[in-house]
PDB file of C-alpha atoms and ligand atoms in Angstrom:
ATOM      1  CA  UNK A 774      67.223 -19.793   2.626  1.00  0.00           C
ATOM      2  CA  UNK A 775      63.529 -19.050   2.027  1.00  0.00           C
ATOM      3  CA  UNK A 776      62.508 -16.234  -0.297  1.00  0.00           C
ATOM      4  CA  UNK A 777      61.294 -14.288   2.751  1.00  0.00           C
ATOM      5  CA  UNK A 778      64.587 -14.717   4.604  1.00  0.00           C
ATOM      6  CA  UNK A 779      66.463 -13.704   1.456  1.00  0.00           C
ATOM      7  CA  UNK A 780      64.475 -10.483   1.052  1.00  0.00           C
ATOM      8  CA  UNK A 781      64.836  -9.561   4.725  1.00  0.00           C
ATOM      9  CA  UNK A 782      68.568 -10.330   4.621  1.00  0.00           C
ATOM     10  CA  UNK A 783      69.041  -8.149   1.561  1.00  0.00           C
ATOM     11  CA  UNK A 784      67.120  -5.255   3.123  1.00  0.00           C
ATOM     12  CA  UNK A 785      69.217  -5.609   6.257  1.00  0.00           C
ATOM     13  CA  UNK A 786      72.452  -5.724   4.305  1.00  0.00           C
ATOM     14  CA  UNK A 787      71.701  -2.605   2.279  1.00  0.00           C
ATOM     15  CA  UNK A 788      70.455  -0.760   5.376  1.00  0.00           C
ATOM     16  CA  UNK A 789      73.617  -1.406   7.379  1.00  0.00           C
ATOM     17  CA  UNK A 790      75.913  -0.702   4.435  1.00  0.00           C
ATOM     18  CA  UNK A 791      74.409   2.743   3.929  1.00  0.00           C
ATOM     19  CA  UNK A 792      74.157   3.679   7.618  1.00  0.00           C
ATOM     20  CA  UNK A 793      77.354   3.282   9.670  1.00  0.00           C
ATOM     21  CA  UNK A 794      75.532   3.723  13.002  1.00  0.00           C
ATOM     22  CA  UNK A 795      73.726   0.418  12.524  1.00  0.00           C
ATOM     23  CA  UNK A 796      76.807  -1.805  12.841  1.00  0.00           C
ATOM     24  CA  UNK A 797      78.216   0.318  15.628  1.00  0.00           C
ATOM     25  CA  UNK A 798      75.029  -0.098  17.677  1.00  0.00           C
ATOM     26  CA  UNK A 799      74.907  -3.815  16.903  1.00  0.00           C
ATOM     27  CA  UNK A 800      78.480  -4.301  18.012  1.00  0.00           C
ATOM     28  CA  UNK A 801      77.912  -2.360  21.226  1.00  0.00           C
ATOM     29  CA  UNK A 802      74.916  -4.538  22.076  1.00  0.00           C
ATOM     30  CA  UNK A 803      76.574  -7.775  21.000  1.00  0.00           C
ATOM     31  CA  UNK A 804      79.532  -6.974  23.233  1.00  0.00           C
ATOM     32  CA  UNK A 805      77.104  -7.015  26.161  1.00  0.00           C
ATOM     33  CA  UNK A 806      75.939 -10.455  25.083  1.00  0.00           C
ATOM     34  CA  UNK A 807      72.691  -9.256  23.542  1.00  0.00           C
ATOM     35  CA  UNK A 808      70.926 -11.031  20.692  1.00  0.00           C
ATOM     36  CA  UNK A 809      68.863  -8.552  18.701  1.00  0.00           C
ATOM     37  CA  UNK A 810      65.252  -9.237  17.765  1.00  0.00           C
ATOM     38  CA  UNK A 811      63.787  -7.019  15.058  1.00  0.00           C
ATOM     39  CA  UNK A 812      60.344  -5.622  15.911  1.00  0.00           C
ATOM     40  CA  UNK A 813      59.532  -4.044  12.564  1.00  0.00           C
ATOM     41  CA  UNK A 814      60.931  -2.743   9.289  1.00  0.00           C
ATOM     42  CA  UNK A 815      59.496   0.478   7.843  1.00  0.00           C
ATOM     43  CA  UNK A 816      59.091   1.596   4.223  1.00  0.00           C
ATOM     44  CA  UNK A 817      58.006   4.834   2.588  1.00  0.00           C
ATOM     45  CA  UNK A 818      56.396   5.675  -0.748  1.00  0.00           C
ATOM     46  CA  UNK A 819      54.048   8.026  -2.589  1.00  0.00           C
ATOM     47  CA  UNK A 820      50.343   7.152  -2.999  1.00  0.00           C
ATOM     48  CA  UNK A 821      50.746   7.253  -6.797  1.00  0.00           C
ATOM     49  CA  UNK A 822      48.762   4.278  -8.229  1.00  0.00           C
ATOM     50  CA  UNK A 823      51.955   2.761  -9.732  1.00  0.00           C
ATOM     51  CA  UNK A 824      53.951   2.670  -6.480  1.00  0.00           C
ATOM     52  CA  UNK A 825      51.465   3.220  -3.625  1.00  0.00           C
ATOM     53  CA  UNK A 826      51.346   1.392  -0.315  1.00  0.00           C
ATOM     54  CA  UNK A 827      49.306  -1.470  -1.810  1.00  0.00           C
ATOM     55  CA  UNK A 828      51.852  -1.980  -4.601  1.00  0.00           C
ATOM     56  CA  UNK A 829      54.828  -1.938  -2.229  1.00  0.00           C
ATOM     57  CA  UNK A 830      52.981  -4.403   0.042  1.00  0.00           C
ATOM     58  CA  UNK A 831      52.463  -6.985  -2.727  1.00  0.00           C
ATOM     59  CA  UNK A 832      55.799  -8.785  -2.316  1.00  0.00           C
ATOM     60  CA  UNK A 833      55.171  -9.106   1.440  1.00  0.00           C
ATOM     61  CA  UNK A 834      51.622 -10.423   0.906  1.00  0.00           C
ATOM     62  CA  UNK A 835      53.013 -13.045  -1.485  1.00  0.00           C
ATOM     63  CA  UNK A 836      55.438 -14.090   1.270  1.00  0.00           C
ATOM     64  CA  UNK A 837      52.644 -14.673   3.749  1.00  0.00           C
ATOM     65  CA  UNK A 838      52.213 -11.312   5.456  1.00  0.00           C
ATOM     66  CA  UNK A 839      48.706 -10.241   6.442  1.00  0.00           C
ATOM     67  CA  UNK A 840      47.367  -6.654   6.608  1.00  0.00           C
ATOM     68  CA  UNK A 841      46.613  -5.537  10.181  1.00  0.00           C
ATOM     69  CA  UNK A 842      45.900  -1.973  11.195  1.00  0.00           C
ATOM     70  CA  UNK A 843      45.608   1.317   9.234  1.00  0.00           C
ATOM     71  CA  UNK A 844      46.976   4.635  10.479  1.00  0.00           C
ATOM     72  CA  UNK A 845      46.564   8.246   9.357  1.00  0.00           C
ATOM     73  CA  UNK A 846      48.895  11.175   9.971  1.00  0.00           C
ATOM     74  CA  UNK A 847      46.919  14.341   9.245  1.00  0.00           C
ATOM     75  CA  UNK A 848      49.696  16.957   9.450  1.00  0.00           C
ATOM     76  CA  UNK A 849      52.300  14.937   7.568  1.00  0.00           C
ATOM     77  CA  UNK A 850      49.692  13.895   4.978  1.00  0.00           C
ATOM     78  CA  UNK A 851      50.507  10.218   5.343  1.00  0.00           C
ATOM     79  CA  UNK A 852      48.552   6.993   5.393  1.00  0.00           C
ATOM     80  CA  UNK A 853      50.102   3.816   6.741  1.00  0.00           C
ATOM     81  CA  UNK A 854      49.370   0.178   7.425  1.00  0.00           C
ATOM     82  CA  UNK A 855      51.195  -2.490   9.303  1.00  0.00           C
ATOM     83  CA  UNK A 856      51.490  -6.143   8.315  1.00  0.00           C
ATOM     84  CA  UNK A 857      52.251  -9.191  10.367  1.00  0.00           C
ATOM     85  CA  UNK A 858      53.492 -12.643   9.454  1.00  0.00           C
ATOM     86  CA  UNK A 859      51.969 -15.792  10.965  1.00  0.00           C
ATOM     87  CA  UNK A 860      55.455 -16.831  12.043  1.00  0.00           C
ATOM     88  CA  UNK A 861      56.076 -14.902  15.268  1.00  0.00           C
ATOM     89  CA  UNK A 862      59.817 -14.659  14.688  1.00  0.00           C
ATOM     90  CA  UNK A 863      59.333 -12.601  11.518  1.00  0.00           C
ATOM     91  CA  UNK A 864      59.351  -8.806  11.938  1.00  0.00           C
ATOM     92  CA  UNK A 865      56.290  -6.679  11.318  1.00  0.00           C
ATOM     93  CA  UNK A 866      56.286  -4.535   8.181  1.00  0.00           C
ATOM     94  CA  UNK A 867      55.142  -0.890   8.411  1.00  0.00           C
ATOM     95  CA  UNK A 868      54.456   0.905   5.122  1.00  0.00           C
ATOM     96  CA  UNK A 869      53.440   4.552   4.766  1.00  0.00           C
ATOM     97  CA  UNK A 870      52.560   6.649   1.737  1.00  0.00           C
ATOM     98  CA  UNK A 871      52.368  10.402   1.100  1.00  0.00           C
ATOM     99  CA  UNK A 872      48.925  11.670   0.022  1.00  0.00           C
ATOM    100  CA  UNK A 873      49.953  13.465  -3.153  1.00  0.00           C
ATOM    101  CA  UNK A 874      46.527  15.038  -3.719  1.00  0.00           C
ATOM    102  CA  UNK A 875      46.987  17.013  -0.491  1.00  0.00           C
ATOM    103  CA  UNK A 876      50.353  18.410  -1.706  1.00  0.00           C
ATOM    104  CA  UNK A 877      51.130  21.301  -4.043  1.00  0.00           C
ATOM    105  CA  UNK A 878      50.829  20.959  -7.813  1.00  0.00           C
ATOM    106  CA  UNK A 879      54.562  21.539  -8.039  1.00  0.00           C
ATOM    107  CA  UNK A 880      55.283  18.604  -5.748  1.00  0.00           C
ATOM    108  CA  UNK A 881      52.841  16.445  -7.720  1.00  0.00           C
ATOM    109  CA  UNK A 882      54.517  17.472 -10.997  1.00  0.00           C
ATOM    110  CA  UNK A 883      57.977  16.502  -9.737  1.00  0.00           C
ATOM    111  CA  UNK A 884      56.795  13.166  -8.320  1.00  0.00           C
ATOM    112  CA  UNK A 885      55.026  12.326 -11.606  1.00  0.00           C
ATOM    113  CA  UNK A 886      58.347  12.962 -13.349  1.00  0.00           C
ATOM    114  CA  UNK A 887      60.015  10.449 -11.018  1.00  0.00           C
ATOM    115  CA  UNK A 888      57.343   7.778 -11.334  1.00  0.00           C
ATOM    116  CA  UNK A 889      57.308   8.102 -15.134  1.00  0.00           C
ATOM    117  CA  UNK A 890      60.945   6.943 -15.184  1.00  0.00           C
ATOM    118  CA  UNK A 891      60.093   3.573 -13.622  1.00  0.00           C
ATOM    119  CA  UNK A 892      59.973   0.540 -15.941  1.00  0.00           C
ATOM    120  CA  UNK A 893      56.566  -1.175 -15.589  1.00  0.00           C
ATOM    121  CA  UNK A 894      58.316  -4.527 -15.018  1.00  0.00           C
ATOM    122  CA  UNK A 895      60.123  -3.134 -11.955  1.00  0.00           C
ATOM    123  CA  UNK A 896      56.951  -2.504  -9.920  1.00  0.00           C
ATOM    124  CA  UNK A 897      55.810  -6.127 -10.177  1.00  0.00           C
ATOM    125  CA  UNK A 898      59.096  -7.583  -9.002  1.00  0.00           C
ATOM    126  CA  UNK A 899      59.139  -9.534  -5.750  1.00  0.00           C
ATOM    127  CA  UNK A 900      62.126  -7.514  -4.577  1.00  0.00           C
ATOM    128  CA  UNK A 901      60.512  -4.121  -5.236  1.00  0.00           C
ATOM    129  CA  UNK A 902      60.995  -3.071  -1.544  1.00  0.00           C
ATOM    130  CA  UNK A 903      64.781  -3.451  -2.000  1.00  0.00           C
ATOM    131  CA  UNK A 904      65.224  -1.941  -5.468  1.00  0.00           C
ATOM    132  CA  UNK A 905      66.340   1.457  -4.241  1.00  0.00           C
ATOM    133  CA  UNK A 906      65.822   4.610  -6.290  1.00  0.00           C
ATOM    134  CA  UNK A 907      64.294   3.916  -9.719  1.00  0.00           C
ATOM    135  CA  UNK A 908      64.619   7.483 -11.027  1.00  0.00           C
ATOM    136  CA  UNK A 909      67.016  10.374 -11.551  1.00  0.00           C
ATOM    137  CA  UNK A 910      66.352  13.846 -10.233  1.00  0.00           C
ATOM    138  CA  UNK A 911      68.203  17.122  -9.799  1.00  0.00           C
ATOM    139  CA  UNK A 912      69.316  18.366  -6.408  1.00  0.00           C
ATOM    140  CA  UNK A 913      67.024  21.357  -6.997  1.00  0.00           C
ATOM    141  CA  UNK A 914      63.977  19.105  -7.391  1.00  0.00           C
ATOM    142  CA  UNK A 915      65.049  17.224  -4.274  1.00  0.00           C
ATOM    143  CA  UNK A 916      65.244  20.507  -2.303  1.00  0.00           C
ATOM    144  CA  UNK A 917      61.859  21.619  -3.620  1.00  0.00           C
ATOM    145  CA  UNK A 918      60.260  18.373  -2.472  1.00  0.00           C
ATOM    146  CA  UNK A 919      62.019  18.333   0.900  1.00  0.00           C
ATOM    147  CA  UNK A 920      61.124  21.984   1.593  1.00  0.00           C
ATOM    148  CA  UNK A 921      57.438  21.098   1.293  1.00  0.00           C
ATOM    149  CA  UNK A 922      57.607  17.606   2.814  1.00  0.00           C
ATOM    150  CA  UNK A 923      60.740  16.103   4.398  1.00  0.00           C
ATOM    151  CA  UNK A 924      59.092  12.740   3.779  1.00  0.00           C
ATOM    152  CA  UNK A 925      58.758  13.421   0.032  1.00  0.00           C
ATOM    153  CA  UNK A 926      62.398  14.435  -0.130  1.00  0.00           C
ATOM    154  CA  UNK A 927      63.471  11.215   1.570  1.00  0.00           C
ATOM    155  CA  UNK A 928      61.479   8.987  -0.799  1.00  0.00           C
ATOM    156  CA  UNK A 929      62.776  10.889  -3.823  1.00  0.00           C
ATOM    157  CA  UNK A 930      66.382  10.609  -2.623  1.00  0.00           C
ATOM    158  CA  UNK A 931      66.393   6.948  -1.557  1.00  0.00           C
ATOM    159  CA  UNK A 932      63.437   5.182  -3.188  1.00  0.00           C
ATOM    160  CA  UNK A 933      62.573   1.696  -2.022  1.00  0.00           C
ATOM    161  CA  UNK A 934      64.660   0.407   0.836  1.00  0.00           C
ATOM    162  CA  UNK A 935      64.221  -0.057   4.573  1.00  0.00           C
ATOM    163  CA  UNK A 936      63.795   3.358   6.203  1.00  0.00           C
ATOM    164  CA  UNK A 937      64.562   1.778   9.579  1.00  0.00           C
ATOM    165  CA  UNK A 938      64.832  -1.455  11.444  1.00  0.00           C
ATOM    166  CA  UNK A 939      63.762  -1.635  15.079  1.00  0.00           C
ATOM    167  CA  UNK A 940      65.358  -3.274  18.100  1.00  0.00           C
ATOM    168  CA  UNK A 941      62.737  -4.982  20.292  1.00  0.00           C
ATOM    169  CA  UNK A 942      63.756  -3.808  23.767  1.00  0.00           C
ATOM    170  CA  UNK A 943      61.716  -6.564  25.446  1.00  0.00           C
ATOM    171  CA  UNK A 944      64.153  -9.133  24.014  1.00  0.00           C
ATOM    172  CA  UNK A 945      67.230  -7.410  25.488  1.00  0.00           C
ATOM    173  CA  UNK A 946      68.519  -8.987  28.686  1.00  0.00           C
ATOM    174  CA  UNK A 947      70.882  -6.316  30.044  1.00  0.00           C
ATOM    175  CA  UNK A 948      68.492  -3.323  29.876  1.00  0.00           C
ATOM    176  CA  UNK A 949      65.371  -3.200  32.020  1.00  0.00           C
ATOM    177  CA  UNK A 950      63.937  -0.077  30.386  1.00  0.00           C
ATOM    178  CA  UNK A 951      63.970   1.926  27.186  1.00  0.00           C
ATOM    179  CA  UNK A 952      65.377   4.801  29.241  1.00  0.00           C
ATOM    180  CA  UNK A 953      68.446   2.770  30.254  1.00  0.00           C
ATOM    181  CA  UNK A 954      69.054   1.762  26.630  1.00  0.00           C
ATOM    182  CA  UNK A 955      68.775   5.427  25.559  1.00  0.00           C
ATOM    183  CA  UNK A 956      71.289   6.461  28.221  1.00  0.00           C
ATOM    184  CA  UNK A 957      73.673   3.742  27.032  1.00  0.00           C
ATOM    185  CA  UNK A 958      73.372   4.932  23.443  1.00  0.00           C
ATOM    186  CA  UNK A 959      73.929   8.589  24.380  1.00  0.00           C
ATOM    187  CA  UNK A 960      76.932   7.649  26.510  1.00  0.00           C
ATOM    188  CA  UNK A 961      78.345   5.985  23.427  1.00  0.00           C
ATOM    189  CA  UNK A 962      77.991   9.095  21.315  1.00  0.00           C
ATOM    190  CA  UNK A 963      74.686   8.574  19.521  1.00  0.00           C
ATOM    191  CA  UNK A 964      72.191  11.404  19.122  1.00  0.00           C
ATOM    192  CA  UNK A 965      68.566  10.555  19.687  1.00  0.00           C
ATOM    193  CA  UNK A 966      65.500  12.129  18.103  1.00  0.00           C
ATOM    194  CA  UNK A 967      64.088  14.411  20.809  1.00  0.00           C
ATOM    195  CA  UNK A 968      60.993  15.611  18.913  1.00  0.00           C
ATOM    196  CA  UNK A 969      58.092  14.932  21.258  1.00  0.00           C
ATOM    197  CA  UNK A 970      60.560  13.832  23.959  1.00  0.00           C
ATOM    198  CA  UNK A 971      63.210  11.166  23.768  1.00  0.00           C
ATOM    199  CA  UNK A 972      60.646   8.451  24.517  1.00  0.00           C
ATOM    200  CA  UNK A 973      57.458   8.495  22.504  1.00  0.00           C
ATOM    201  CA  UNK A 974      54.508   6.733  24.110  1.00  0.00           C
ATOM    202  CA  UNK A 975      54.230   5.218  27.586  1.00  0.00           C
ATOM    203  CA  UNK A 976      53.225   2.013  29.311  1.00  0.00           C
ATOM    204  CA  UNK A 977      49.651   3.369  29.160  1.00  0.00           C
ATOM    205  CA  UNK A 978      49.742   3.507  25.347  1.00  0.00           C
ATOM    206  CA  UNK A 979      51.342  -0.001  25.436  1.00  0.00           C
ATOM    207  CA  UNK A 980      54.285   1.061  23.285  1.00  0.00           C
ATOM    208  CA  UNK A 981      57.385   3.096  24.041  1.00  0.00           C
ATOM    209  CA  UNK A 982      59.644   4.096  21.172  1.00  0.00           C
ATOM    210  CA  UNK A 983      62.862   6.012  20.674  1.00  0.00           C
ATOM    211  CA  UNK A 984      65.173   6.432  17.712  1.00  0.00           C
ATOM    212  CA  UNK A 985      68.529   7.778  16.655  1.00  0.00           C
ATOM    213  CA  UNK A 986      68.766  10.692  14.269  1.00  0.00           C
ATOM    214  CA  UNK A 987      69.444   9.418  10.741  1.00  0.00           C
ATOM    215  CA  UNK A 988      73.003   9.074   9.503  1.00  0.00           C
ATOM    216  CA  UNK A 989      73.938  11.784   6.987  1.00  0.00           C
ATOM    217  CA  UNK A 990      74.856  10.102   3.710  1.00  0.00           C
ATOM    218  CA  UNK A 991      76.033  11.470   0.338  1.00  0.00           C
ATOM    219  CA  UNK A 992      73.349  11.139  -2.333  1.00  0.00           C
ATOM    220  CA  UNK A 993      74.158  11.498  -6.043  1.00  0.00           C
ATOM    221  CA  UNK A 994      71.633  13.613  -7.917  1.00  0.00           C
ATOM    222  CA  UNK A 995      71.880  14.215 -11.647  1.00  0.00           C
ATOM    223  CA  UNK A 996      73.754  17.508 -11.138  1.00  0.00           C
ATOM    224  CA  UNK A 997      75.444  17.195  -7.770  1.00  0.00           C
ATOM    225  CA  UNK A 998      76.107  14.989  -4.788  1.00  0.00           C
ATOM    226  CA  UNK A 999      74.757  16.363  -1.512  1.00  0.00           C
ATOM    227  CA  UNK A1000      74.531  15.141   2.072  1.00  0.00           C
ATOM    228  CA  UNK A1001      71.062  13.996   3.081  1.00  0.00           C
ATOM    229  CA  UNK A1002      69.743  12.281   6.250  1.00  0.00           C
ATOM    230  CA  UNK A1003      69.474   8.600   5.378  1.00  0.00           C
ATOM    231  CA  UNK A1004      68.191   5.946   7.787  1.00  0.00           C
ATOM    232  CA  UNK A1005      67.898   5.699  11.543  1.00  0.00           C
ATOM    233  CA  UNK A1006      67.618   2.954  14.125  1.00  0.00           C
ATOM    234  CA  UNK A1007      64.508   2.592  16.228  1.00  0.00           C
ATOM    235  CA  UNK A1008      63.977   0.979  19.645  1.00  0.00           C
ATOM    236  CA  UNK A1009      60.594  -0.275  20.793  1.00  0.00           C
ATOM    237  CA  UNK A1010      59.320  -1.649  24.069  1.00  0.00           C
ATOM    238  CA  UNK A1011      55.903  -3.292  23.984  1.00  0.00           C
ATOM    239  CA  UNK A1012      53.545  -3.827  26.901  1.00  0.00           C
ATOM    240  CA  UNK A1013      50.846  -6.420  27.581  1.00  0.00           C
ATOM    241  CA  UNK A1014      47.217  -5.509  26.977  1.00  0.00           C
ATOM    242  CA  UNK A1015      44.559  -6.026  29.664  1.00  0.00           C
ATOM    243  CA  UNK A1016      43.852  -9.517  28.258  1.00  0.00           C
ATOM    244  CA  UNK A1017      47.520 -10.445  28.771  1.00  0.00           C
ATOM    245  CA  UNK A1018      48.513 -10.545  25.107  1.00  0.00           C
ATOM    246  CA  UNK A1019      51.294  -8.270  23.946  1.00  0.00           C
ATOM    247  CA  UNK A1020      50.257  -5.064  22.124  1.00  0.00           C
ATOM    248  CA  UNK A1021      51.292  -5.560  18.526  1.00  0.00           C
ATOM    249  CA  UNK A1022      50.188  -2.338  16.819  1.00  0.00           C
ATOM    250  CA  UNK A1023      51.519   1.195  16.529  1.00  0.00           C
ATOM    251  CA  UNK A1024      50.604   4.498  18.176  1.00  0.00           C
ATOM    252  CA  UNK A1025      49.898   7.295  15.691  1.00  0.00           C
ATOM    253  CA  UNK A1026      50.999  10.181  17.877  1.00  0.00           C
ATOM    254  CA  UNK A1027      54.337   8.470  18.603  1.00  0.00           C
ATOM    255  CA  UNK A1028      55.031   7.390  15.027  1.00  0.00           C
ATOM    256  CA  UNK A1029      54.252  10.929  13.876  1.00  0.00           C
ATOM    257  CA  UNK A1030      57.346  12.208  15.747  1.00  0.00           C
ATOM    258  CA  UNK A1031      59.499   9.184  14.855  1.00  0.00           C
ATOM    259  CA  UNK A1032      59.074  10.136  11.175  1.00  0.00           C
ATOM    260  CA  UNK A1033      61.063  13.299  11.981  1.00  0.00           C
ATOM    261  CA  UNK A1034      64.263  11.288  12.547  1.00  0.00           C
ATOM    262  CA  UNK A1035      65.084  11.866   8.869  1.00  0.00           C
ATOM    263  CA  UNK A1036      64.471  15.632   8.857  1.00  0.00           C
ATOM    264  CA  UNK A1037      67.290  17.777   7.506  1.00  0.00           C
ATOM    265  CA  UNK A1038      69.119  19.643  10.285  1.00  0.00           C
TER     266      UNK A1038
HETATM  267 NI1   NI B2208      59.144   2.365  13.299  1.00  0.00          NI
END
């Protein structure tokens, strides 16, 4: 197995182990004869110089990924970039980072306390995106972060791991629309993220996306274990551009709402 395949397999393994909905959805689709193609894997971090987007991207760059497009989410205070691999069968990577300088001093103080616990050797490892949480924190600090930014709370609780994988709907053979896949998922008991509508985007924006709400998972903080929204599953249908090639990027207004799949509820 190549180093790239090994990293992607490990990320997948840890993602499905933590989030029971992932295997359930896979089994439901496999039982219909579907083979699942992964459109992209998403990661989250803080824009602290030690662990920012560019640091988290390093292992992927070493494995042949190339930076593509940048995105900015004004209200959520996030920057993001997506990366593609020359091999078409390899999923895109989407990495976002919280702009700490636009957050409160209290949030910045707590995040500094987390980052200061990281061993310098950990951030240069080729498996950094799969290392998980590299710090301890109290449930109170988690709540403080999450109250200001759900995104900050998620990163603090889970660290470096896949935030979501994404089923490429184009590659499914028994669903002719994202809507029909959504209906199938709802009929099987899954709850979808309805922020901004069940389907974000349209054929006109060249990308339609939907997602489940994140599984609630127990997270151990230094003083208590509490239930926190973990990871979700995303579904994407891409459309051809006027020149005939498939749209390969992301749509900021849609992604903005997809982020909310991990909000506490
Ligand atoms: Ni996504």
